[in-house]
GROMACS .gro file of C-alpha atoms in nm:
model
  426
    1MET     CA    1  -0.004   0.008   0.005
    2ASN     CA    2   0.103   0.329  -0.033
    3THR     CA    3   0.085   0.654   0.187
    4PRO     CA    4   0.088   0.989  -0.004
    5ALA     CA    5   0.440   1.149   0.070
    6PRO     CA    6   0.415   1.523   0.168
    7GLN     CA    7   0.620   1.829   0.107
    8ILE     CA    8   0.878   1.863   0.360
    9ASP     CA    9   1.152   2.113   0.343
   10ARG     CA   10   1.530   2.072   0.432
   11ARG     CA   11   1.462   2.282   0.754
   12ARG     CA   12   1.188   2.093   0.900
   13PHE     CA   13   1.350   1.740   0.821
   14LEU     CA   14   1.648   1.828   0.985
   15THR     CA   15   1.502   1.987   1.284
   16GLY     CA   16   1.193   1.724   1.353
   17SER     CA   17   1.184   1.447   1.149
   18LEU     CA   18   1.553   1.341   1.246
   19LEU     CA   19   1.480   1.363   1.594
   20ILE     CA   20   1.151   1.180   1.607
   21ALA     CA   21   1.289   0.897   1.338
   22ALA     CA   22   1.581   0.849   1.607
   23GLY     CA   23   1.463   0.571   1.832
   24ALA     CA   24   1.265   0.439   1.532
   25VAL     CA   25   1.398   0.476   1.224
   26VAL     CA   26   1.816   0.449   1.338
   27SER     CA   27   1.816   0.171   1.620
   28THR     CA   28   1.602  -0.058   1.373
   29ALA     CA   29   1.940  -0.052   1.089
   30CYS     CA   30   2.138  -0.351   1.099
   31SER     CA   31   2.379  -0.400   0.868
   32THR     CA   32   2.571  -0.674   0.709
   33ASP     CA   33   2.901  -0.521   0.792
   34PRO     CA   34   2.965  -0.583   1.183
   35THR     CA   35   3.113  -0.237   1.152
   36GLY     CA   36   2.827  -0.095   1.059
   37GLY     CA   37   2.958   0.147   0.824
   38SER     CA   38   3.227   0.153   0.531
   39SER     CA   39   3.511  -0.062   0.669
   40GLY     CA   40   3.896  -0.066   0.442
   41GLY     CA   41   3.733  -0.119   0.023
   42ARG     CA   42   3.389  -0.227   0.165
   43THR     CA   43   3.101   0.008   0.064
   44THR     CA   44   2.822   0.007   0.252
   45LEU     CA   45   2.473   0.041   0.104
   46ASN     CA   46   2.178   0.215   0.304
   47VAL     CA   47   1.860   0.002   0.163
   48TRP     CA   48   1.534   0.213   0.335
   49TYR     CA   49   1.174  -0.041   0.351
   50HIS     CA   50   0.908   0.077   0.546
   51ALA     CA   51   0.789  -0.082   0.851
   52TYR     CA   52   0.533  -0.360   0.670
   53GLY     CA   53   0.318  -0.486   0.908
   54GLU     CA   54   0.294  -0.905   0.819
   55ALA     CA   55   0.490  -1.021   1.053
   56GLY     CA   56   0.823  -1.206   0.952
   57THR     CA   57   0.894  -0.950   0.649
   58GLN     CA   58   1.169  -0.722   0.845
   59GLN     CA   59   1.366  -1.041   0.919
   60ALA     CA   60   1.310  -1.178   0.542
   61VAL     CA   61   1.496  -0.849   0.441
   62LEU     CA   62   1.760  -0.931   0.682
   63ARG     CA   63   1.823  -1.252   0.560
   64TYR     CA   64   1.852  -1.110   0.198
   65ALA     CA   65   2.091  -0.864   0.217
   66THR     CA   66   2.267  -1.086   0.453
   67ALA     CA   67   2.261  -1.306   0.073
   68PHE     CA   68   2.376  -1.070  -0.112
   69THR     CA   69   2.681  -0.965   0.116
   70LYS     CA   70   2.764  -1.293   0.091
   71ALA     CA   71   2.759  -1.317  -0.287
   72ASN     CA   72   2.907  -0.939  -0.295
   73PRO     CA   73   3.157  -0.987   0.004
   74ASP     CA   74   3.252  -0.598  -0.127
   75ILE     CA   75   2.974  -0.458  -0.055
   76ALA     CA   76   2.750  -0.456   0.265
   77VAL     CA   77   2.400  -0.332   0.282
   78LYS     CA   78   2.235  -0.170   0.609
   79VAL     CA   79   1.884  -0.224   0.583
   80THR     CA   80   1.678   0.110   0.756
   81TRP     CA   81   1.351  -0.024   0.850
   82VAL     CA   82   1.110   0.266   0.870
   83PRO     CA   83   0.791   0.294   1.098
   84GLY     CA   84   0.544   0.552   1.077
   85ASP     CA   85   0.580   0.790   0.802
   86TYR     CA   86   0.726   0.649   0.525
   87ALA     CA   87   0.699   0.849   0.272
   88GLY     CA   88   0.672   1.219   0.499
   89LYS     CA   89   1.052   1.081   0.607
   90LEU     CA   90   1.169   0.938   0.240
   91TYR     CA   91   1.089   1.281   0.129
   92ALA     CA   92   1.231   1.445   0.344
   93SER     CA   93   1.584   1.266   0.354
   94LEU     CA   94   1.599   1.272  -0.041
   95LEU     CA   95   1.652   1.665   0.018
   96THR     CA   96   1.918   1.560   0.220
   97ASP     CA   97   2.304   1.389   0.228
   98ALA     CA   98   2.134   1.115   0.438
   99ALA     CA   99   1.931   1.002   0.186
  100PRO     CA  100   1.884   0.617   0.135
  101ASP     CA  101   2.054   0.429  -0.177
  102VAL     CA  102   1.817   0.189  -0.257
  103PHE     CA  103   1.475   0.232  -0.140
  104GLU     CA  104   1.099   0.129  -0.158
  105ILE     CA  105   0.862   0.367  -0.292
  106GLY     CA  106   0.455   0.280  -0.275
  107ASP     CA  107   0.193   0.395  -0.594
  108PHE     CA  108   0.514   0.545  -0.796
  109ASP     CA  109   0.611   0.928  -0.805
  110GLU     CA  110   0.731   0.959  -1.199
  111GLY     CA  111   0.802   1.301  -1.049
  112LEU     CA  112   1.094   1.130  -0.911
  113ALA     CA  113   1.195   1.143  -1.230
  114HIS     CA  114   1.176   1.414  -1.350
  115ARG     CA  115   1.324   1.657  -1.072
  116GLY     CA  116   1.657   1.358  -1.118
  117GLN     CA  117   1.588   1.210  -0.764
  118ILE     CA  118   1.619   0.809  -0.925
  119ALA     CA  119   1.814   0.664  -1.195
  120PRO     CA  120   1.680   0.443  -1.524
  121LEU     CA  121   1.691   0.136  -1.443
  122ASP     CA  122   1.621   0.004  -1.825
  123ASP     CA  123   2.004  -0.156  -1.772
  124LEU     CA  124   1.909  -0.423  -1.509
  125TYR     CA  125   1.609  -0.589  -1.665
  126GLY     CA  126   1.785  -0.817  -1.964
  127ASP     CA  127   1.628  -1.085  -2.099
  128ALA     CA  128   1.366  -1.044  -1.748
  129LYS     CA  129   1.203  -0.783  -1.855
  130ALA     CA  130   0.976  -0.952  -2.148
  131ASP     CA  131   0.890  -1.157  -1.805
  132PHE     CA  132   0.741  -0.870  -1.618
  133ASN     CA  133   0.345  -0.805  -1.693
  134ALA     CA  134   0.265  -0.549  -1.843
  135ALA     CA  135   0.129  -0.282  -1.599
  136ALA     CA  136   0.438  -0.336  -1.405
  137LEU     CA  137   0.677  -0.148  -1.699
  138ASP     CA  138   0.408   0.085  -1.761
  139THR     CA  139   0.397   0.252  -1.438
  140VAL     CA  140   0.759   0.270  -1.363
  141THR     CA  141   0.798   0.397  -1.751
  142VAL     CA  142   0.901   0.757  -1.768
  143GLU     CA  143   0.956   0.950  -2.123
  144GLY     CA  144   1.049   0.595  -2.276
  145LYS     CA  145   1.277   0.483  -1.937
  146LEU     CA  146   1.240   0.254  -1.628
  147TYR     CA  147   1.292   0.397  -1.312
  148GLY     CA  148   1.215   0.120  -1.113
  149VAL     CA  149   1.155  -0.304  -1.009
  150LYS     CA  150   0.814  -0.356  -0.922
  151MET     CA  151   0.885  -0.587  -0.601
  152ILE     CA  152   0.528  -0.690  -0.531
  153ASP     CA  153   0.182  -0.570  -0.677
  154ASP     CA  154  -0.100  -0.511  -0.379
  155VAL     CA  155  -0.475  -0.547  -0.487
  156LEU     CA  156  -0.733  -0.346  -0.290
  157MET     CA  157  -1.080  -0.511  -0.345
  158VAL     CA  158  -1.387  -0.503  -0.101
  159TYR     CA  159  -1.433  -0.796   0.205
  160TYR     CA  160  -1.741  -0.923   0.291
  161ARG     CA  161  -1.844  -1.177   0.571
  162LYS     CA  162  -2.034  -1.409   0.424
  163SER     CA  163  -2.280  -1.498   0.729
  164VAL     CA  164  -2.390  -1.172   0.775
  165LEU     CA  165  -2.509  -1.067   0.429
  166ALA     CA  166  -2.696  -1.457   0.418
  167ALA     CA  167  -2.864  -1.374   0.664
  168ALA     CA  168  -2.975  -1.013   0.558
  169GLY     CA  169  -3.046  -1.181   0.247
  170ILE     CA  170  -2.824  -0.974   0.081
  171THR     CA  171  -2.600  -1.057  -0.217
  172PRO     CA  172  -2.270  -0.868  -0.293
  173PRO     CA  173  -2.383  -0.595  -0.511
  174THR     CA  174  -2.313  -0.516  -0.824
  175THR     CA  175  -2.371  -0.123  -0.916
  176PHE     CA  176  -2.312   0.122  -0.645
  177ASP     CA  177  -2.670   0.208  -0.582
  178GLY     CA  178  -2.632  -0.135  -0.460
  179LEU     CA  179  -2.357  -0.135  -0.225
  180ALA     CA  180  -2.514   0.177  -0.101
  181ALA     CA  181  -2.787  -0.004   0.008
  182ALA     CA  182  -2.639  -0.357   0.144
  183ALA     CA  183  -2.427  -0.113   0.354
  184LYS     CA  184  -2.759   0.075   0.491
  185ALA     CA  185  -2.941  -0.247   0.597
  186LEU     CA  186  -2.611  -0.398   0.746
  187SER     CA  187  -2.593  -0.114   0.984
  188THR     CA  188  -2.720  -0.198   1.314
  189GLY     CA  189  -2.634  -0.104   1.675
  190LYS     CA  190  -2.359  -0.318   1.640
  191SER     CA  191  -2.213  -0.272   1.366
  192LYS     CA  192  -2.217  -0.064   1.031
  193GLY     CA  193  -2.231  -0.144   0.666
  194LEU     CA  194  -1.899  -0.076   0.557
  195TYR     CA  195  -1.582   0.013   0.638
  196LEU     CA  196  -1.362   0.256   0.409
  197GLY     CA  197  -1.128   0.388   0.674
  198THR     CA  198  -1.073   0.618   0.962
  199ASP     CA  199  -1.225   0.939   0.796
  200GLY     CA  200  -1.507   0.763   0.619
  201THR     CA  201  -1.376   0.816   0.260
  202GLY     CA  202  -1.030   0.637   0.198
  203ASP     CA  203  -0.951   0.546  -0.151
  204GLY     CA  204  -1.331   0.559  -0.210
  205PRO     CA  205  -1.400   0.854  -0.399
  206ALA     CA  206  -1.133   0.827  -0.629
  207ILE     CA  207  -1.280   0.418  -0.711
  208ALA     CA  208  -1.589   0.573  -0.756
  209VAL     CA  209  -1.461   0.782  -0.994
  210MET     CA  210  -1.328   0.487  -1.148
  211SER     CA  211  -1.648   0.329  -1.161
  212THR     CA  212  -1.807   0.521  -1.401
  213GLY     CA  213  -1.514   0.462  -1.629
  214GLY     CA  214  -1.364   0.799  -1.609
  215GLU     CA  215  -1.000   0.890  -1.474
  216LEU     CA  216  -0.827   1.064  -1.211
  217VAL     CA  217  -0.582   1.206  -1.469
  218THR     CA  218  -0.477   1.120  -1.849
  219ARG     CA  219  -0.204   0.973  -1.971
  220GLU     CA  220  -0.131   1.303  -2.129
  221GLY     CA  221  -0.134   1.507  -1.766
  222LYS     CA  222  -0.468   1.640  -1.810
  223VAL     CA  223  -0.683   1.638  -1.444
  224ALA     CA  224  -1.005   1.429  -1.544
  225PHE     CA  225  -1.150   1.404  -1.209
  226GLY     CA  226  -1.339   1.705  -1.301
  227SER     CA  227  -1.602   1.581  -1.574
  228PRO     CA  228  -1.979   1.595  -1.458
  229GLN     CA  229  -1.932   1.205  -1.463
  230ALA     CA  230  -1.704   1.185  -1.185
  231LEU     CA  231  -1.911   1.508  -0.994
  232GLU     CA  232  -2.204   1.257  -1.064
  233ALA     CA  233  -1.984   0.974  -0.881
  234LEU     CA  234  -1.911   1.189  -0.608
  235THR     CA  235  -2.241   1.315  -0.546
  236ALA     CA  236  -2.401   0.972  -0.481
  237PHE     CA  237  -2.099   0.867  -0.236
  238LYS     CA  238  -2.254   1.114  -0.047
  239ARG     CA  239  -2.526   0.885   0.011
  240LEU     CA  240  -2.328   0.662   0.241
  241HIS     CA  241  -2.229   1.006   0.500
  242ASP     CA  242  -2.653   1.068   0.477
  243ASP     CA  243  -2.779   0.708   0.511
  244LYS     CA  244  -2.499   0.637   0.808
  245SER     CA  245  -2.361   0.365   0.719
  246LEU     CA  246  -2.006   0.412   0.745
  247LEU     CA  247  -1.808   0.285   1.065
  248LEU     CA  248  -1.565   0.614   1.135
  249GLY     CA  249  -1.298   0.679   1.365
  250PHE     CA  250  -1.220   0.275   1.463
  251THR     CA  251  -0.846   0.240   1.575
  252THR     CA  252  -0.653   0.095   1.294
  253ASP     CA  253  -0.726   0.203   0.963
  254TRP     CA  254  -0.839   0.080   0.584
  255TRP     CA  255  -0.526  -0.122   0.517
  256ASP     CA  256  -0.544  -0.326   0.844
  257PRO     CA  257  -0.836  -0.568   0.831
  258SER     CA  258  -0.925  -0.545   1.229
  259ALA     CA  259  -1.253  -0.380   1.154
  260PHE     CA  260  -1.455  -0.640   0.937
  261THR     CA  261  -1.256  -0.933   1.111
  262GLN     CA  262  -1.383  -0.861   1.459
  263GLY     CA  263  -1.716  -0.814   1.335
  264MET     CA  264  -1.730  -0.403   1.334
  265ALA     CA  265  -1.849  -0.381   0.950
  266ALA     CA  266  -1.962  -0.669   0.720
  267MET     CA  267  -1.774  -0.501   0.435
  268GLN     CA  268  -1.420  -0.313   0.432
  269TRP     CA  269  -1.207  -0.192   0.159
  270CYS     CA  270  -0.840  -0.359   0.174
  271GLY     CA  271  -0.606  -0.549   0.055
  272LEU     CA  272  -0.458  -0.899  -0.037
  273TRP     CA  273  -0.208  -0.909   0.158
  274ALA     CA  274  -0.462  -0.912   0.534
  275MET     CA  275  -0.598  -1.228   0.347
  276PRO     CA  276  -0.402  -1.471   0.569
  277ALA     CA  277  -0.491  -1.278   0.879
  278VAL     CA  278  -0.867  -1.282   0.777
  279ARG     CA  279  -0.881  -1.639   0.703
  280THR     CA  280  -0.713  -1.721   1.035
  281ALA     CA  281  -0.999  -1.472   1.231
  282LEU     CA  282  -1.271  -1.600   1.004
  283GLY     CA  283  -1.223  -1.942   0.851
  284ASP     CA  284  -1.401  -1.949   0.525
  285ASP     CA  285  -1.705  -1.734   0.628
  286PHE     CA  286  -1.546  -1.392   0.389
  287GLY     CA  287  -1.595  -1.323   0.031
  288VAL     CA  288  -1.432  -1.067  -0.202
  289MET     CA  289  -1.562  -0.867  -0.497
  290PRO     CA  290  -1.484  -0.548  -0.695
  291TRP     CA  291  -1.628  -0.179  -0.580
  292PRO     CA  292  -1.912  -0.205  -0.774
  293ALA     CA  293  -1.983  -0.031  -1.144
  294PHE     CA  294  -2.156   0.265  -1.070
  295ARG     CA  295  -2.422   0.156  -1.257
  296GLU     CA  296  -2.544  -0.151  -1.479
  297GLY     CA  297  -2.302  -0.157  -1.766
  298GLY     CA  298  -2.056   0.038  -1.577
  299THR     CA  299  -1.669  -0.116  -1.489
  300PRO     CA  300  -1.685  -0.266  -1.165
  301VAL     CA  301  -1.297  -0.139  -0.948
  302LEU     CA  302  -1.012  -0.351  -0.816
  303ARG     CA  303  -0.706  -0.153  -0.717
  304VAL     CA  304  -0.335  -0.292  -0.832
  305GLY     CA  305  -0.068  -0.076  -0.617
  306GLY     CA  306   0.214  -0.231  -0.479
  307TRP     CA  307   0.542  -0.159  -0.426
  308THR     CA  308   0.915  -0.091  -0.696
  309SER     CA  309   1.274  -0.054  -0.591
  310CYS     CA  310   1.490   0.261  -0.695
  311VAL     CA  311   1.759   0.396  -0.707
  312ASN     CA  312   1.897   0.725  -0.573
  313ALA     CA  313   2.018   0.893  -0.821
  314LYS     CA  314   2.243   1.148  -0.621
  315GLY     CA  315   2.414   0.877  -0.397
  316ARG     CA  316   2.794   0.776  -0.334
  317HIS     CA  317   2.722   0.449  -0.444
  318VAL     CA  318   2.457   0.443  -0.775
  319ASP     CA  319   2.614   0.129  -0.945
  320ALA     CA  320   2.633  -0.104  -0.628
  321ALA     CA  321   2.246   0.021  -0.534
  322LYS     CA  322   2.146  -0.108  -0.890
  323LYS     CA  323   2.363  -0.449  -0.824
  324PHE     CA  324   2.176  -0.462  -0.526
  325VAL     CA  325   1.883  -0.405  -0.687
  326GLN     CA  326   1.858  -0.598  -1.005
  327TRP     CA  327   2.043  -0.901  -0.732
  328LEU     CA  328   1.737  -0.867  -0.553
  329TRP     CA  329   1.396  -0.832  -0.779
  330VAL     CA  330   1.563  -0.902  -1.126
  331GLN     CA  331   1.779  -1.188  -1.030
  332ASN     CA  332   1.635  -1.424  -0.785
  333SER     CA  333   1.295  -1.556  -0.850
  334ASP     CA  334   1.301  -1.758  -0.534
  335LEU     CA  335   1.348  -1.497  -0.298
  336GLN     CA  336   1.094  -1.251  -0.462
  337ARG     CA  337   0.781  -1.569  -0.468
  338ASP     CA  338   0.895  -1.613  -0.093
  339PHE     CA  339   0.854  -1.181  -0.020
  340ALA     CA  340   0.528  -1.221  -0.197
  341GLU     CA  341   0.340  -1.518  -0.014
  342SER     CA  342   0.486  -1.594   0.307
  343TYR     CA  343   0.448  -1.275   0.487
  344GLY     CA  344   0.101  -1.158   0.415
  345LEU     CA  345  -0.028  -1.249   0.048
  346HIS     CA  346   0.123  -1.022  -0.286
  347VAL     CA  347   0.134  -1.060  -0.625
  348PRO     CA  348   0.412  -1.110  -0.780
  349PRO     CA  349   0.488  -0.883  -1.088
  350ARG     CA  350   0.650  -1.158  -1.336
  351ALA     CA  351   0.471  -1.355  -1.441
  352SER     CA  352   0.707  -1.647  -1.419
  353VAL     CA  353   0.739  -1.637  -1.063
  354ALA     CA  354   0.341  -1.616  -0.987
  355ALA     CA  355   0.300  -1.931  -1.161
  356THR     CA  356   0.424  -2.039  -0.887
  357ALA     CA  357   0.316  -1.888  -0.626
  358THR     CA  358   0.090  -2.175  -0.482
  359LYS     CA  359  -0.124  -2.006  -0.207
  360LEU     CA  360  -0.234  -1.783  -0.502
  361THR     CA  361  -0.404  -2.057  -0.730
  362THR     CA  362  -0.672  -2.127  -0.515
  363GLY     CA  363  -0.998  -1.980  -0.348
  364PRO     CA  364  -1.094  -1.601  -0.273
  365ALA     CA  365  -0.660  -1.557  -0.360
  366LYS     CA  366  -0.698  -1.677  -0.710
  367GLU     CA  367  -1.031  -1.501  -0.718
  368THR     CA  368  -0.897  -1.195  -0.667
  369VAL     CA  369  -0.609  -1.227  -0.886
  370ASP     CA  370  -0.887  -1.296  -1.144
  371LEU     CA  371  -1.095  -1.006  -1.061
  372ALA     CA  372  -0.750  -0.805  -1.035
  373LEU     CA  373  -0.677  -0.905  -1.434
  374LYS     CA  374  -1.016  -0.810  -1.573
  375TYR     CA  375  -1.075  -0.511  -1.328
  376GLY     CA  376  -0.795  -0.368  -1.205
  377ARG     CA  377  -0.642   0.015  -1.257
  378HIS     CA  378  -0.342   0.168  -1.137
  379ASN     CA  379  -0.363   0.525  -0.963
  380PRO     CA  380  -0.125   0.748  -1.229
  381GLY     CA  381   0.216   0.871  -1.185
  382THR     CA  382   0.133   1.238  -1.123
  383TRP     CA  383  -0.070   1.120  -0.871
  384ASN     CA  384   0.153   1.218  -0.598
  385THR     CA  385   0.026   1.498  -0.250
  386ALA     CA  386  -0.015   1.764  -0.380
  387VAL     CA  387  -0.304   1.665  -0.644
  388SER     CA  388  -0.389   1.395  -0.445
  389THR     CA  389  -0.510   1.590  -0.100
  390ALA     CA  390  -0.646   1.871  -0.430
  391PHE     CA  391  -0.928   1.582  -0.450
  392ASN     CA  392  -0.964   1.396  -0.110
  393ALA     CA  393  -1.009   1.748  -0.003
  394ALA     CA  394  -1.316   1.847  -0.197
  395ALA     CA  395  -1.436   1.494  -0.146
  396ALA     CA  396  -1.415   1.466   0.202
  397LYS     CA  397  -1.621   1.859   0.168
  398ILE     CA  398  -1.855   1.714  -0.113
  399ALA     CA  399  -1.933   1.310   0.132
  400THR     CA  400  -2.018   1.543   0.389
  401GLY     CA  401  -2.225   1.803   0.214
  402GLN     CA  402  -1.981   2.141   0.299
  403GLY     CA  403  -2.028   2.344   0.029
  404ASP     CA  404  -2.132   2.323  -0.313
  405PRO     CA  405  -2.014   1.989  -0.530
  406ALA     CA  406  -1.937   2.154  -0.842
  407ALA     CA  407  -1.760   2.431  -0.696
  408LEU     CA  408  -1.544   2.246  -0.498
  409LEU     CA  409  -1.461   2.047  -0.742
  410ALA     CA  410  -1.369   2.248  -0.994
  411ASP     CA  411  -1.138   2.470  -0.779
  412ALA     CA  412  -0.956   2.085  -0.635
  413ALA     CA  413  -0.910   2.023  -1.051
  414GLY     CA  414  -0.791   2.346  -1.131
  415LYS     CA  415  -0.532   2.308  -0.850
  416ALA     CA  416  -0.442   1.962  -0.917
  417GLN     CA  417  -0.384   2.074  -1.285
  418SER     CA  418  -0.152   2.351  -1.135
  419GLU     CA  419   0.066   2.091  -0.963
  420ILE     CA  420   0.078   1.831  -1.280
  421ASP     CA  421   0.210   2.164  -1.513
  422LYS     CA  422   0.483   2.197  -1.238
  423GLN     CA  423   0.574   1.838  -1.227
  424LEU     CA  424   0.614   1.769  -1.594
  425GLY     CA  425   0.764   2.089  -1.680
  426ARG     CA  426   0.456   2.292  -1.817
   0.00000   0.00000   0.00000
C-alpha cells in the first residue's frame, strides 16, 4: 500500500523528522557489515523499507541482505526499517546527504524521475524484462525509460462476511446503488455496513470516479476528475455518509483488517495482503468483490498498487545500488516468491514467479487475482501528495455536505492541474 508523500523542506526535516526517527529508524537499522559502516574497501549501501505490518517481513529483508553480501563481499547492506510516516521521512531524506541508496516507494511517483532523484534502471532487466507484466513496466516508465523494478503488486478490493450478508438476504452488490443499499441494511446498533477508513473516505472517492469508467488524470497529464461523470459519482458517494452506513474513527485504518475481522463492519475496503489474517480470524466466512460499477453496464474496480525498488540517482554508490536491486528483484526469483507469499499475500509482478506462487492458485486469493486482471486500475504516476490532497479534500467536503459540489470539484481540478504542470515542467 502507499502513503502519500508530504512536501517537507530540508530545514523541517533536519529539525524534526530525524529527531523523531532517531529511536524508530536509526535503532532499527541492521547491517550485514559488523562494523555498521564502510570498512577497508567495502561499500555500505543504506536500503530503506517501510515497516510492513506482516510478521516476518523485517527478518526476511535482513536475510536477503545477508545473502547478497555473501555473494558480493565488497558490498555491505544496512537495512533501515522505517515505521510511521514512511513517505514523509523518505521524501524529506531525499533532500539531504543522508538519503538512502536504495528505497522502495508505493504507487510510483514519476515526479522523482522528472526531478532527477531516481536513476533509470533499463540496464538491470535484460532478458527478464519480458517476464514482468505490462502494468509493472508501464507504471515505472517515464519518457521511455524504466525508473524502478516492481517488487510486489498489491490488490485492493472489498471483503465481505458471507454469513452476515446471507442472514440479511443480501447478495454481493454489482452497482453503487446496490452497495449503498446493502451498507445501510447491514448497519445495526453493533456494527456498520462498510468500512473505508477512519475518515469515512479513504480510497472511496477515487474508486468511485474510476467506477464510472473515467480517469483521475490522463496519460498526457490532464486532470480528468473534474468531469460531469466524476461529479455525479462523488455526489452519489455522499449517500453512504447520509445513511450513516460507514464505520468511522476505528482504531486502525483501512489497510488493517481488524474492523472487519472483529465484526465492526460487514464489508471493508482492504488489500490482498490481509487475506491470511482474515482467514485466520474468520475461516471461510468471507468473500471478495470489486468496488461495484457506478451503474449497470459500468466498470467494477479493484485498485492495483504495490511497492517498487528505486535507486537514488544522487547517491554515492549508484552502481552498487543497481547491483543490489538487480540481484534481489531481477535475478533471484526464489526470494521474490518468498517475499510475495510468505509474509501476508501479494502478487509477484513477474509471470514466471506468479505461476509458482501456490497460495494464489485457489479460493478467494485466486478470485482476487482473476478480478484484478479483469478490472484492476492503477493510480496515475502524477498522483502525488499535492494532487491527491486537492482531490481528497474536495471529495471529503462533498461527502459531508460542506459546500457546492461542482464548485469544490472545479477548484480542486484547477489546483491539481497546476501541480501536474509543475511536475511535467509545463
